[in-house]
CSV table of C-alpha atoms in Angstrom, one decimal:
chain,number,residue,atom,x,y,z
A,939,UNK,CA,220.3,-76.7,-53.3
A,940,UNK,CA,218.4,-74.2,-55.7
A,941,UNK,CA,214.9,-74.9,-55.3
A,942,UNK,CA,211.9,-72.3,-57.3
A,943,UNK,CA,209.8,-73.1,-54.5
A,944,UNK,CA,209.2,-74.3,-51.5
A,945,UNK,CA,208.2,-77.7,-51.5
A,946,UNK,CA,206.3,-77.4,-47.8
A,947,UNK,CA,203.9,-75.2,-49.9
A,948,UNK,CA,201.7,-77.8,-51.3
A,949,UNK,CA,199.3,-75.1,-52.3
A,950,UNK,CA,201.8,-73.8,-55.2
A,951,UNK,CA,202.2,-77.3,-56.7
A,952,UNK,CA,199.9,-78.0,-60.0
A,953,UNK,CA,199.4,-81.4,-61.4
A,954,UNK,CA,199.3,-81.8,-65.1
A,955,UNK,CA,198.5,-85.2,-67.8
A,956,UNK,CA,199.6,-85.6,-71.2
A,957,UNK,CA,197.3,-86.4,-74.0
A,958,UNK,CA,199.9,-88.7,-75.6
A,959,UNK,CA,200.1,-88.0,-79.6
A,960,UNK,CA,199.5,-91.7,-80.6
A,961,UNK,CA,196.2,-91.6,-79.0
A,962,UNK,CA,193.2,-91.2,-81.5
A,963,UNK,CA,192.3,-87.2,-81.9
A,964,UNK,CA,188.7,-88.0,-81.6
A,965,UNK,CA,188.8,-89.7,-77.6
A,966,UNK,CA,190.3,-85.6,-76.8
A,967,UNK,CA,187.5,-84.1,-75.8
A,968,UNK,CA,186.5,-86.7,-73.2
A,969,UNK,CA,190.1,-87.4,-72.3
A,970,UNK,CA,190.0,-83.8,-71.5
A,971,UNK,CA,186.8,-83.4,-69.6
A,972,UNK,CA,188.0,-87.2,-67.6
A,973,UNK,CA,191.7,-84.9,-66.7
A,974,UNK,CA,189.3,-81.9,-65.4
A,975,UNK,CA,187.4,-84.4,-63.3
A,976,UNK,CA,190.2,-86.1,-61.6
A,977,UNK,CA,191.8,-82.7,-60.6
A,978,UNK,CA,194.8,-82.1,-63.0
A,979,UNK,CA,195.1,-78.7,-63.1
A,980,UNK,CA,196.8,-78.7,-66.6
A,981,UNK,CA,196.3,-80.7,-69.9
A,982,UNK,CA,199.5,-81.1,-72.1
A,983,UNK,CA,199.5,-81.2,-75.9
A,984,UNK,CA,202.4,-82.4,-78.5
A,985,UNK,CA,202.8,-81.1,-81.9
A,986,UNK,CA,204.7,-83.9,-82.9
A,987,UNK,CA,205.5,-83.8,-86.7
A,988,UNK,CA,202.8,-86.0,-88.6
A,989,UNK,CA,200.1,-86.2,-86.1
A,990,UNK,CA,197.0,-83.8,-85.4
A,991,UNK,CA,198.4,-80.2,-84.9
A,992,UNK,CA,198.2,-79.2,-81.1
A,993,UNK,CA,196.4,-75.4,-82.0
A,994,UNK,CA,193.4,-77.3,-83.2
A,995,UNK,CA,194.0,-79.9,-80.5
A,996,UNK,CA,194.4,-77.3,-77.7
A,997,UNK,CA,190.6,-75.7,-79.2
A,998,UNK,CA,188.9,-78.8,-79.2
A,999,UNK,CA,190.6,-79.7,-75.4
A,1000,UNK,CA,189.4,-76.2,-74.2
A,1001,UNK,CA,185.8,-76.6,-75.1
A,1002,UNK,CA,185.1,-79.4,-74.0
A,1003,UNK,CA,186.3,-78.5,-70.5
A,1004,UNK,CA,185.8,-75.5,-68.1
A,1005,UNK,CA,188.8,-74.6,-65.9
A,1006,UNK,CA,191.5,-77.0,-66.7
A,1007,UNK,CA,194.3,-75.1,-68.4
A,1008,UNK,CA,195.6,-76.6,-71.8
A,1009,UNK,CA,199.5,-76.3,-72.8
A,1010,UNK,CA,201.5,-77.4,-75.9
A,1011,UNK,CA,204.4,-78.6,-75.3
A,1012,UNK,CA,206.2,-77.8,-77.3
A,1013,UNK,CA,206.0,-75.6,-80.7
A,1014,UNK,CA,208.8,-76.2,-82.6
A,1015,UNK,CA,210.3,-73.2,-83.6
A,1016,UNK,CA,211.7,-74.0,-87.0
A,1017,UNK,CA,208.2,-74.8,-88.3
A,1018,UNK,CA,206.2,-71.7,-88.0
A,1019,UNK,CA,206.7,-68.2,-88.3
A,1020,UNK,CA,206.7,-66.3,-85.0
A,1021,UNK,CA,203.4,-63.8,-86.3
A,1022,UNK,CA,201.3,-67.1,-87.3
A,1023,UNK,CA,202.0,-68.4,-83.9
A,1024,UNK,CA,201.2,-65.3,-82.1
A,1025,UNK,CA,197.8,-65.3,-84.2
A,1026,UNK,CA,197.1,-68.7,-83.2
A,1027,UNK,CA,198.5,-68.2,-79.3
A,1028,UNK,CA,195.5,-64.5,-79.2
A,1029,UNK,CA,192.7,-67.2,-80.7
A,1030,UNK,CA,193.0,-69.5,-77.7
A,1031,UNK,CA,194.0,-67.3,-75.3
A,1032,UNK,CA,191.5,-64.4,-76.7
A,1033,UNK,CA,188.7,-67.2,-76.4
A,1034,UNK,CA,189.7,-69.1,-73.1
A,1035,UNK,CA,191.6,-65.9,-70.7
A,1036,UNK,CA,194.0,-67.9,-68.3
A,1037,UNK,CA,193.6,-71.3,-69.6
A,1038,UNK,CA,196.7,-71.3,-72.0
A,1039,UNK,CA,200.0,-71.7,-71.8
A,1040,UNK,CA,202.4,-72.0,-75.2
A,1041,UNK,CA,205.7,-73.8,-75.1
A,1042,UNK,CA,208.7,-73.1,-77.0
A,1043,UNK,CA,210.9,-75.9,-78.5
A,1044,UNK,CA,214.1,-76.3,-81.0
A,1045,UNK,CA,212.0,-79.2,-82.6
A,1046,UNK,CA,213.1,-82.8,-83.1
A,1047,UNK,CA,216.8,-82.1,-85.0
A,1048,UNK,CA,215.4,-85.1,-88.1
A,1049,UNK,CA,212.5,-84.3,-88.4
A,1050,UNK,CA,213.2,-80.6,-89.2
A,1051,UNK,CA,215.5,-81.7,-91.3
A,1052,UNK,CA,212.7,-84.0,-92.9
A,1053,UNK,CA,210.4,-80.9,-93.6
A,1054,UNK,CA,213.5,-79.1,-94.7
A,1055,UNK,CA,213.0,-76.3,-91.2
A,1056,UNK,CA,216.3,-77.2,-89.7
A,1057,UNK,CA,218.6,-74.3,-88.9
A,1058,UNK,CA,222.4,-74.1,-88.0
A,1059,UNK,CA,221.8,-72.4,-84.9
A,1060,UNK,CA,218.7,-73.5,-83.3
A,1061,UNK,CA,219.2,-71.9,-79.8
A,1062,UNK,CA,219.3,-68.4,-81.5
A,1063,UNK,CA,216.0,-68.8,-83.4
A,1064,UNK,CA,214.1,-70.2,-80.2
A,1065,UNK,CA,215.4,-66.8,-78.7
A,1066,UNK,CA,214.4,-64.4,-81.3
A,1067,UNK,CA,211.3,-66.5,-81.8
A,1068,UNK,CA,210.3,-65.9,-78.2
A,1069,UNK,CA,211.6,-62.5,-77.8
A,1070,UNK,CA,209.1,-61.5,-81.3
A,1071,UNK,CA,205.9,-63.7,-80.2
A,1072,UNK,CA,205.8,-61.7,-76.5
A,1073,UNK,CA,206.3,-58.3,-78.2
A,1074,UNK,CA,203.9,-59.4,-80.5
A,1075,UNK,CA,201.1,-60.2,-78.2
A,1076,UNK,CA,201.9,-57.0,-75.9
A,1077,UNK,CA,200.6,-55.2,-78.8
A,1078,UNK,CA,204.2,-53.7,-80.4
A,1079,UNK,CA,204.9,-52.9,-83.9
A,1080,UNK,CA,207.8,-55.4,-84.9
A,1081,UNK,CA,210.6,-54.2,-86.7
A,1082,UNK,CA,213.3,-57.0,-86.5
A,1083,UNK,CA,216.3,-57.9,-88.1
A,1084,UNK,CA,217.9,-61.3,-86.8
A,1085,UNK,CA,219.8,-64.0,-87.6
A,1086,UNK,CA,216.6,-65.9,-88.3
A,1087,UNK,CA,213.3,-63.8,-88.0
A,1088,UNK,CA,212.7,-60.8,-89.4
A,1089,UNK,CA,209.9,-58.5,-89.6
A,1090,UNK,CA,208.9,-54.9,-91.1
A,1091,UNK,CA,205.8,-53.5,-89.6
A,1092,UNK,CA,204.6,-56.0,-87.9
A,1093,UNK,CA,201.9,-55.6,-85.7
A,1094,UNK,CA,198.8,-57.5,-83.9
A,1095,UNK,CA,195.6,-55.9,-84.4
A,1096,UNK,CA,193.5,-58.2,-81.8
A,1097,UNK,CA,195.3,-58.9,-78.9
A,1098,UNK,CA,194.3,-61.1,-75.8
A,1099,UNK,CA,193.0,-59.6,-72.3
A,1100,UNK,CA,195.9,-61.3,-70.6
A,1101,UNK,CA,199.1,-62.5,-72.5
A,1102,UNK,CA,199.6,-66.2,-71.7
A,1103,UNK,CA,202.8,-67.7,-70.1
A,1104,UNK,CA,205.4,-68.8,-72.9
A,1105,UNK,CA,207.4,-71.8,-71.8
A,1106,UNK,CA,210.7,-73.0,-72.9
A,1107,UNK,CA,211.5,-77.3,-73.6
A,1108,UNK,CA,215.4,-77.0,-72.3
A,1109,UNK,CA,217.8,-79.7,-72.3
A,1110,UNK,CA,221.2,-78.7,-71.9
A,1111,UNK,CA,223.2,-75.9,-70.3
A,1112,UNK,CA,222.4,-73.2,-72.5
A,1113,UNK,CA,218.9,-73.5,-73.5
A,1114,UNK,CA,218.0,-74.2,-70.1
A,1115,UNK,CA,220.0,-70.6,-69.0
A,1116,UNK,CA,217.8,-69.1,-72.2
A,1117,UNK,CA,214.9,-70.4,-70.6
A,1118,UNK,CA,215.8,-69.1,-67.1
A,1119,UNK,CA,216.4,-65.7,-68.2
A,1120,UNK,CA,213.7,-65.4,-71.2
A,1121,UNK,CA,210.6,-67.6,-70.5
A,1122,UNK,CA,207.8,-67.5,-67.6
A,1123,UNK,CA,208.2,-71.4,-67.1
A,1124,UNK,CA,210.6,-74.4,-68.0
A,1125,UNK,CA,209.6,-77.8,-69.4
A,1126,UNK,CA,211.6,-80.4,-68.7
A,1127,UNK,CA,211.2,-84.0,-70.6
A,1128,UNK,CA,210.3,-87.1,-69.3
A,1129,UNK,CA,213.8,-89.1,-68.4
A,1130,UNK,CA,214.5,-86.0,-66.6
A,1131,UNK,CA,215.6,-87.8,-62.9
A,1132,UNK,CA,216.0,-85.9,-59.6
A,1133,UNK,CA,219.8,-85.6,-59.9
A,1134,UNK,CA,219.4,-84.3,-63.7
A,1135,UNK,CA,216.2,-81.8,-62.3
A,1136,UNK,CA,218.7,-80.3,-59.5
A,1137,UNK,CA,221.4,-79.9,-62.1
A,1138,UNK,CA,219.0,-78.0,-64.8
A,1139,UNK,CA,217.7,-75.6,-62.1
A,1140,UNK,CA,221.1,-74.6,-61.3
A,1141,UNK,CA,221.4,-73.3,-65.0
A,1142,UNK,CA,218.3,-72.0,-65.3
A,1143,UNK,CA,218.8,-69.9,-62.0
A,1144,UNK,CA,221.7,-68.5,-63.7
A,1145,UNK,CA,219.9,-67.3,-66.5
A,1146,UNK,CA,217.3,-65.6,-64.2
A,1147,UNK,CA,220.0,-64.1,-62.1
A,1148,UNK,CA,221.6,-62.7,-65.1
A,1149,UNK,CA,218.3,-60.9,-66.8
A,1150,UNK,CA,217.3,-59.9,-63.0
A,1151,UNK,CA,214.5,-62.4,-62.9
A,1152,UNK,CA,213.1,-63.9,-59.6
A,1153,UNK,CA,209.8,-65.7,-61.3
A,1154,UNK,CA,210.0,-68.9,-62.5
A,1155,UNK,CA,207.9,-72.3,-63.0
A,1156,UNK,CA,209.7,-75.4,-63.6
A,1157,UNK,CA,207.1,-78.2,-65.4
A,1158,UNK,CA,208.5,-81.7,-66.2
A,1159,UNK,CA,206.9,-84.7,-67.5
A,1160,UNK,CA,207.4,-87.9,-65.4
A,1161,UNK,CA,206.6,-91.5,-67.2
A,1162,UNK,CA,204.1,-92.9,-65.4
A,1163,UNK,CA,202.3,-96.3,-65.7
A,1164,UNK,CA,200.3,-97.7,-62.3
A,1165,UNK,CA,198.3,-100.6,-61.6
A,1166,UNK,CA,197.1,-103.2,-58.5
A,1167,UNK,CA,199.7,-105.5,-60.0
A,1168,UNK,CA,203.1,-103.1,-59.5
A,1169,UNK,CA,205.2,-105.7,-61.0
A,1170,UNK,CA,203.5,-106.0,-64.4
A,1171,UNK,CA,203.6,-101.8,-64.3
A,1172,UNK,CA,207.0,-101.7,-63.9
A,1173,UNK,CA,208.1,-104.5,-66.5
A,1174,UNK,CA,205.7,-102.2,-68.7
A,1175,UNK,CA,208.0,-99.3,-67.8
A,1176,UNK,CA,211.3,-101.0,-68.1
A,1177,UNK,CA,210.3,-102.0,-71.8
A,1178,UNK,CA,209.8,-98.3,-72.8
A,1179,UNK,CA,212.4,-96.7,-71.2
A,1180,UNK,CA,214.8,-99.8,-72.6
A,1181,UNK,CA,213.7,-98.4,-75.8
A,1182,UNK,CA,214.7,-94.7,-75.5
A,1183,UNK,CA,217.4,-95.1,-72.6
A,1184,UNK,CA,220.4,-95.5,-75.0
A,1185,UNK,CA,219.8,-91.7,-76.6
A,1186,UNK,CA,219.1,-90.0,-73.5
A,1187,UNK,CA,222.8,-88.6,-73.3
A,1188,UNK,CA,222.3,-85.8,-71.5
A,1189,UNK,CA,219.7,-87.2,-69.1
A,1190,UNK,CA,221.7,-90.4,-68.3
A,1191,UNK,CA,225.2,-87.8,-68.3
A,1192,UNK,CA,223.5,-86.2,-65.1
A,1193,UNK,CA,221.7,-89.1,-63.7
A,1194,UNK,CA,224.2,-90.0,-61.3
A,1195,UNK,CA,224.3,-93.5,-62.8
A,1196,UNK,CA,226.1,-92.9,-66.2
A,1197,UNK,CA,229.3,-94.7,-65.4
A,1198,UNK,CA,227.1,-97.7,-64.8
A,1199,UNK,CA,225.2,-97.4,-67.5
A,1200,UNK,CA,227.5,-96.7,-70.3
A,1201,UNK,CA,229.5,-99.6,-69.4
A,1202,UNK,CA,226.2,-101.8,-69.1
A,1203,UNK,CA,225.2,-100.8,-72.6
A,1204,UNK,CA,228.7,-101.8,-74.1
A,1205,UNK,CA,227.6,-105.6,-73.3
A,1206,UNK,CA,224.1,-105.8,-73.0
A,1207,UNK,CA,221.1,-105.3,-75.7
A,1208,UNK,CA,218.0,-103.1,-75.5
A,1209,UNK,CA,216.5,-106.7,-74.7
A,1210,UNK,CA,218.3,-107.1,-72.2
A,1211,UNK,CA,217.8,-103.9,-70.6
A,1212,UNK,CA,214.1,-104.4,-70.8
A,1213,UNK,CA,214.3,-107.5,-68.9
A,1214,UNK,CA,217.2,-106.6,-66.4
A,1215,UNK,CA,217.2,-102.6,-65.9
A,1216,UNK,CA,217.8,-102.1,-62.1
A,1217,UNK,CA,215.2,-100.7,-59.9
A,1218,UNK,CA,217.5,-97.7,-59.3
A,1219,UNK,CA,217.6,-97.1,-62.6
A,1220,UNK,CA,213.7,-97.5,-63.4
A,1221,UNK,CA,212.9,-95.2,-60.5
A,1222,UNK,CA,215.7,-93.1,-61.5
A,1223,UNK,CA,213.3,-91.9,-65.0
A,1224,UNK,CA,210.2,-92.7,-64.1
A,1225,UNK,CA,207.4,-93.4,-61.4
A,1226,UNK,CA,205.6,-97.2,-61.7
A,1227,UNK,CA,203.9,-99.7,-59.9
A,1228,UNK,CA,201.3,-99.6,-57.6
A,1229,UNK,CA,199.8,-96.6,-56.9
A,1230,UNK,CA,201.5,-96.1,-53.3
A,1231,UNK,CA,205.1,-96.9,-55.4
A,1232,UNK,CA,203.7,-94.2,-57.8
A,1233,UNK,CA,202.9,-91.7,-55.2
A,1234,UNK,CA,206.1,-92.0,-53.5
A,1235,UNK,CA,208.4,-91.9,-56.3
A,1236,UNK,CA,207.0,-88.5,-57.8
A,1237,UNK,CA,206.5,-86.6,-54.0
A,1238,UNK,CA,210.8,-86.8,-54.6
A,1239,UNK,CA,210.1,-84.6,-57.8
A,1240,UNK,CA,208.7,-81.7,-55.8
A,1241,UNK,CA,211.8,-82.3,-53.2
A,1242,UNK,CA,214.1,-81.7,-56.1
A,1243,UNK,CA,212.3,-78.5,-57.3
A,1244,UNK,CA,209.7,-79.0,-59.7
A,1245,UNK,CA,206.7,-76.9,-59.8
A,1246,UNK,CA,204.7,-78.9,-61.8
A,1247,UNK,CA,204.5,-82.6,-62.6
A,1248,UNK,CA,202.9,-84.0,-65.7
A,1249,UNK,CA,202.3,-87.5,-65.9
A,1250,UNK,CA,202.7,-88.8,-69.7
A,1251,UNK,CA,201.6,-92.1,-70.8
A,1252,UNK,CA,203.9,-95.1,-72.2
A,1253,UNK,CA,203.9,-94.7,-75.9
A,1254,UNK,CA,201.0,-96.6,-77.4
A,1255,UNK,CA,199.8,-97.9,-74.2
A,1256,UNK,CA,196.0,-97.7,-74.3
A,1257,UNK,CA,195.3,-99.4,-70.7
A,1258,UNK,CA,196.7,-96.6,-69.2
A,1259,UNK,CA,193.6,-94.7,-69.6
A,1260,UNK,CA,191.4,-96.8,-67.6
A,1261,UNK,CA,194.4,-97.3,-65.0
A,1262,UNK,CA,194.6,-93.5,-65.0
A,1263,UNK,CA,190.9,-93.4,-64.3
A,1264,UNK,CA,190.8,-95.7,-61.6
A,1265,UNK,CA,194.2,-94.9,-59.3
A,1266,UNK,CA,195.2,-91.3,-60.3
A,1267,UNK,CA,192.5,-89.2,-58.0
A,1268,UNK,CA,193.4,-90.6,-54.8
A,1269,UNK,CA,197.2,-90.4,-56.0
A,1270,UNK,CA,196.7,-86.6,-56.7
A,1271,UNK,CA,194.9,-86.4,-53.3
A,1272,UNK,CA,198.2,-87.9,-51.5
A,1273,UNK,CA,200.7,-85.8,-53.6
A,1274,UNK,CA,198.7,-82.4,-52.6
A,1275,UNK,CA,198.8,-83.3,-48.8
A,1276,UNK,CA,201.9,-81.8,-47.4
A,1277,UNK,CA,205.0,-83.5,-46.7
C-alpha cells in the first residue's frame, strides 16, 4: 500500500479545523484564537460562492492568532484571475511568513455556471492556473499563452520571503495525478473513506512519479460531530451525510460499499437513510460519537495515508462549537500519541 508517510511518525502528523462557511464571520477571530489553543495546527477556510470571501477571512483569522497556520480550501479557479490571486496569496503570506497555505479548486460546476465562470475544460485551467500563480510568486515575468490564461508581461513587484504551499482539491483520477505531480499538498473532501483515501494516493503517486516528485502532503477533511451521548452524535451524523450521500459518486464508487448502496438507494429515501444508514457505512465517511469512538475512527485515517486531518463541522450545527471545545484537546492528545 502507497503510503506519503509513515504513520509510526506521529511527529509529521498535523491536526487541522474547519471554520464552516455558515458560521457567522464575526465569531472568526475567536473561533480562531479557541483552534490555536486547543493545538490544531491549521485553520481551514471556504470560499464558498455567496458567503464572506476567505482572503479577508484568512486576514482577520491570522491576526487574531499567533502560530496557527490558516488555509483556504479551496479557490476556485474559474473565479479569479491567476495575478489577482497571486496578489492576494504575497499580502498574507508577505504579512504572516509560514502561516499560509492557498488551495486550488475547479469550483462547484453550478455555481460557476451561476456567476457565468464555468469553463469546458476545467482540469486544464486549474493547471495553467497553478502553473502561472507559482511563477508568479517566484518573482518571473509571465508571458503565457493557454487555453485559458494568458498574460503579457506579467510580473510581481512585491514578493513574499517564502512562497507558501499551493494545494490542489482532487477528486477523481486525473486531478488527483495533476495534483500529485503539480502541487506541494492534496486536499481531499470530507466523504473521502479509508478505501477511497488509499485509492486517491495511488493516483496521486503516479503523478509525482511521472514529474519526478518525492514530496507530498495529503490533507482531508473528516466530518466530525462528538459528544458524552455517542448515540445522539451519530444520529446527528447520519442526518447529514443522508443528505449528501446520494451525490457522492465517486466517493461511494470507491468506498468498498457501492454495490450495497446503490441498490439501497433504489428503494429507500434520504429519510430513510437518515434513520437506517449502517454503522459501516457512517463510519465509512465520517468519525462520531463519543470522543473515544471519535478518536478511534480517525487514528484509521493516518493508517490509510493521510498527512493531515481536518475535522469540519455538520453544516449549520452550532453545538459543535462548544462540543469541540470541551472533547477535542484530549482527542488531539490521543491521536498524537503513537500507535
Amino acid at each position: 500500500m502507497f503510503e506519503l508517510i509513515d504513520p509510526a511518525q506521529a511527529q509529521n502528523r498535523s491536526f487541522g479545523l474547519v471554520f464552516h462557511p455558515s458560521f457567522s464571520i464575526s465569531s472568526l477571530p475567536e473561533y480562531a484564537r479557541q483552534a490555536e489553543e486547543m493545538g490544531f495546527d491549521e485553520l481551514w477556510l471556504w470560499d464558498d460562492c455567496f458567503l464572506p470571501g476567505a482572503f479577508s477571512a484568512a486576514a482577520i483569522a491570522l491576526s487574531a492568532t499567533h502560530k496557527i497556520k490558516v488555509c483556504i480550501g479551496l479557490i476556485p479557479v474559474p473565479a479569479l484571475n491567476p495575478l489577482f490571486m497571486a496578489m492576494e496569496i504575497t499580502s498574507l503570506a508577505g504579512a504572516f511568513p509560514g502561516r499560509f497555505i492557498a488551495g486550488f479548486g475547479h469550483g462547484v460546476e453550478p455555481w460557476m455556471k451561476q456567476i457565468g465562470a464555468a469553463e469546458r475544460s476545467s482540469l486544464a485551467r486549474l493547471r495553467e492556473t497553478v502553473t502561472v500563480v507559482r511563477d508568479l510568486l517566484h518573482g518571473e515575468e509571465i508571458n503565457f499563452d493557454g487555453e485559458f490564461v494568458r498574460m503579457e508581461h506579467v510580473k510581481m513587484q512585491q514578493l513574499p520571503d517564502a512562497v507558501p504551499p499551493l494545494y490542489i482539491g482532487a477528486m477523481r483520477e486525473k486531478s488527483l495525478a495533476l495534483a500529485g505531480s503539480l502541487a506541494d499538498g492534496t486536499l481531499f473532501t470530507s466523504m473521502s473513506s479509508l478505501t477511497y483515501t488509499r485509492w486517491a494516493l495511488g493516483h496521486i503517486q503516479a503523478g509525482m512519479q511521472k514529474a519526478g516528485k518525492t514530496d507530498q502532503r495529503v490533507v482531508g477533511f473528516v466530518d466530525v460531530k462528538v459528544n458524552e451521548a455517542g448515540a445522539s452524535a451519530r444520529a446527528a451524523t447520519r442526518r447529514s451525510l443522508a443528505a449528501r450521500l446520494p451525490w457522492a459518486d465517486v466517493h461511494i464508487q470507491h468506498s468498498g460499499y457501492a454495490e450495497e448502496i446503490a441498490q439501497y438507494l433504489q428503494t429507500h429515501s434520504s429519510a430513510d437513510l437518515a434513520k437506517d444508514m449502517p454503522d459501516a457505512w457512517l463510519d465509512a465517511f465520517s468519525a462520531s460519537g463519543t470522543p473515544q469512538q471519535v478518536s478511534t475512527l480517525l487514528k484509521q485515517w493516518f493508517e490509510a495515508g493521510l498527512n493531515s486531518i481536518i475535522i469540519q463541522p455538520l453544516w449549520g450545527d452550532a453545538s459543535c462549537q462548544s462540543e469541540y471545545i470541551k472533547y477535542l484537546p484530549a482527542i488531539l492528545k490521543d491521536l498524537r500519541n503513537p500507535l
